[in-house]
């Protein structure tokens, strides 16, 4: 379908600090015991997009990601892994690989997107409107554990920061304004020309940019080239394109028209004008065309470009793994309500217990749980809404609720772990109580300690 | 007779009108020649036998031998046009049949009364006089009507089917003050008892027929070089017009004979051309089959309108999202095709011409990117591919008839590719053909139509247009550019309100406009002088298949004696005959009826739409009977609706051979 896919997998993200490490870069962070990148790759594979470029920040991370991909997708996908220096931003990463891009349209996906929205839908919307950029918007996920009453207060403080202001036209197909949380201080600046052209703008704060974009290659390359200081797609490139959509500075008409003239040499110009006129009259005019016809008179000289939005329906799951909270939410959802994403088949009790896992007597594993292969659990344990990785050794009388326990974790007897994330190779000794904690890889929690809302990690270096 | 025939350009013959295989050549029937000395007084009017612009098949004849045709039966003196006289070497009082002009078919079923109606038409002065002189002749000639030849039957029964099936050349009949020039008022005829033949006469008849056949075969082989100009140039001066018209008529008669030889191959061809029977959606098994094949997931509407069960009725709204999500998953689909399909589905492209152009351009892309898979041949494989794309389009939105014609053209071109061409050559030839189709059948055709139609716009006119037709819009804009002073009333209808866009463009160009909805059409019709309408298709019985509401506007215009002018490219003509808008139609989104455009939140039918005894019907097209149509402006000229089958038959072949 003439789409090239770039997966921006990221590297070691600062926001996920105790969870990611040199050994486990962000793309390999396990979600329901699978690297998060695999969700994106599988979704792309479903859409027949098998030639991918995966961009990873940092050489080390690139090596690890490349190693994992070549192992897991050896004969299914054709993946090129490209390493870019850290902190170049998403725009920088694209700039670095711009010369690899050849197709007419580029699909840019963030590697941390866990979603079941088919990327084809975005591509189709993009093609249908002949847009310069199409972005996928999804409703902002309800963060925090569902039943947390106490967290309510905390959310209220957090939320304003995450506000995304998105302006759409009445048909909800075109993007008129976009500002992400960080930029919005007190006031919004909306260009009058756009507002006047559209007549009506719906401003929505409940939508989130899902970091799945379809770009016209020529435009993307041109913008990246012309604006070397653009750092991020979301914060620089997209708002720029949206802002300038009625007075486009990019020369769109260069390439496509040359092409057309090439193959229709024998048709006179006049005929072509008539054909395009017929087509234009027949289609419902978008505000772009209306604006153009008012201001330029001749619709042939294109001075506008279209920025489209594809709004994922609410029934679809679409979350980005960009914070620790999101990590635990996604883990909960993937084995819970969005369990079709995990790719596992659930047992009658609505949980997944690997056949090689060994459960002691009177141990209960509730619904929406997952127990990886080779894990051992002692007696009288109780697991609720949690993911437990591979080869964990869990003592007796352990309670695990709403938590993620990664691989090779040792839990002593009588531990209680609630709402926490325990990374690989952590050793937790007897009678430890953890609540809303993140334990970095390889950390040892001493016996009998109690932690609440802490982030524990081994001092590196 | 022979001398006469020799002088006639026999090969310039087309098969037009109704003819039968063993017809006799009747070249002599033409009245175009100067009045013969021996001809009766009538002949001094060359226009006497004027036919409608499109040629009318001269009747077949036993007339030659109708020596004993009972003259006395004809109630009026029968003035005979000269040629007939001539041919009657053996039987000089032959009854002429050729002049039968079926003009009256529209008006009246009882032929005898029909000419009275004609008389009212003020614009046909000529009609007036020639009727006087002519009617007698016609009256007598009718019985040997065009169709029946072997047993001479001229009962009313014989006449009627004849009329129904022979719309060719029917002229305008209504008494509208329209400035339509193409109408040769033909006098009517009256029934006549069938002439009795004696045994000897019958034999003579047979023999002469045989002889004529043989004679016709010889020269008849020549390729018919039709005179489309004649048809196209139906121009002002009536006298000229009538003379001109005679020429094709000559052609016609001979054509009939030529026909026989080519009959078989034509039959074959026709079968090939014939579109597959339309799918009937109330046929369960076929629907199931189609469903399995289909790409678009269509959920059947819960409440289907009973009368329209044979048409696809699906839930709207879900399809687009569904198809979009599959965008990249459907491998064999070309992106250009997919894009156009999505645009059809989403309603981004509407309007016959635009849809057709979009489709053809997508096919062009396909052809360009096509490479023949190994062990396959380009014509077959590409045709199969295009068929699959077409079925995809059909699922997105039922194809219009014009698109069907375009597809047929394309497939035909592919099938006729010379096998000696290399792949790249054949690809470029197909692309060229597509371009030519777009340019000649749509763009140029539009230009010609605009030229013709804007000649009909006079200063001070009040023109009524309905909906949004791109040709009509061009006509209006062109007339405006010519500096004509006229006013436009744009009539619109819910739920699509297509007229708004048209109105906006017209107003932007400085045309004086009035905008109203179709509810008020009877009110505004008082001041209207002409109605211009577009068409999705024109069927061979003259029925105009167009945006729903067109029939209503045309009917009101007819009632107010306002001429209705249809602008339609000839590629949209279709040989189908349709009498109502039920058997073939398209159903739109039923929910659109209750909604207010631009206000998603308002749905006036929300509260009742779930009740079991309410079914919403949103028809997209309707059929305007030919009676309401004064004239069709097409790229071959301005024709009456009854001439459509001629165009269909005559130009279809060219169409394929572009």
mmCIF file of C-alpha atoms in Angstrom, chain B residues 43 99 139 227 282 309 319 324 329 331 428 434 441 457 496 503 520 530 544 562 625 634 655:
data_model
loop_
_atom_site.group_PDB
_atom_site.id
_atom_site.type_symbol
_atom_site.label_atom_id
_atom_site.label_comp_id
_atom_site.label_asym_id
_atom_site.label_seq_id
_atom_site.Cartn_x
_atom_site.Cartn_y
_atom_site.Cartn_z
ATOM 1 C CA UNK B 43 -44.322 17.334 -53.256
ATOM 2 C CA UNK B 99 -43.551 8.682 -43.948
ATOM 3 C CA UNK B 139 -53.423 7.976 -42.651
ATOM 4 C CA UNK B 227 -24.503 10.904 -40.369
ATOM 5 C CA UNK B 282 -34.119 -10.755 -1.786
ATOM 6 C CA UNK B 309 -36.001 -5.805 -0.489
ATOM 7 C CA UNK B 319 -18.982 0.405 6.938
ATOM 8 C CA UNK B 324 -10.765 1.918 7.008
ATOM 9 C CA UNK B 329 -4.892 -5.770 5.379
ATOM 10 C CA UNK B 331 -3.417 -7.096 0.030
ATOM 11 C CA UNK B 428 0.039 2.574 -22.395
ATOM 12 C CA UNK B 434 -8.995 5.817 -20.533
ATOM 13 C CA UNK B 441 -17.029 11.313 -23.463
ATOM 14 C CA UNK B 457 -30.893 30.521 -22.634
ATOM 15 C CA UNK B 496 -28.266 16.142 1.033
ATOM 16 C CA UNK B 503 -25.858 28.112 -5.194
ATOM 17 C CA UNK B 520 -42.129 25.262 -2.963
ATOM 18 C CA UNK B 530 -37.198 26.827 -18.564
ATOM 19 C CA UNK B 544 -34.597 10.002 -17.151
ATOM 20 C CA UNK B 562 -42.594 24.906 -18.862
ATOM 21 C CA UNK B 625 -41.093 9.521 -17.612
ATOM 22 C CA UNK B 634 -26.480 15.583 -25.326
ATOM 23 C CA UNK B 655 -18.268 4.005 -28.122
#
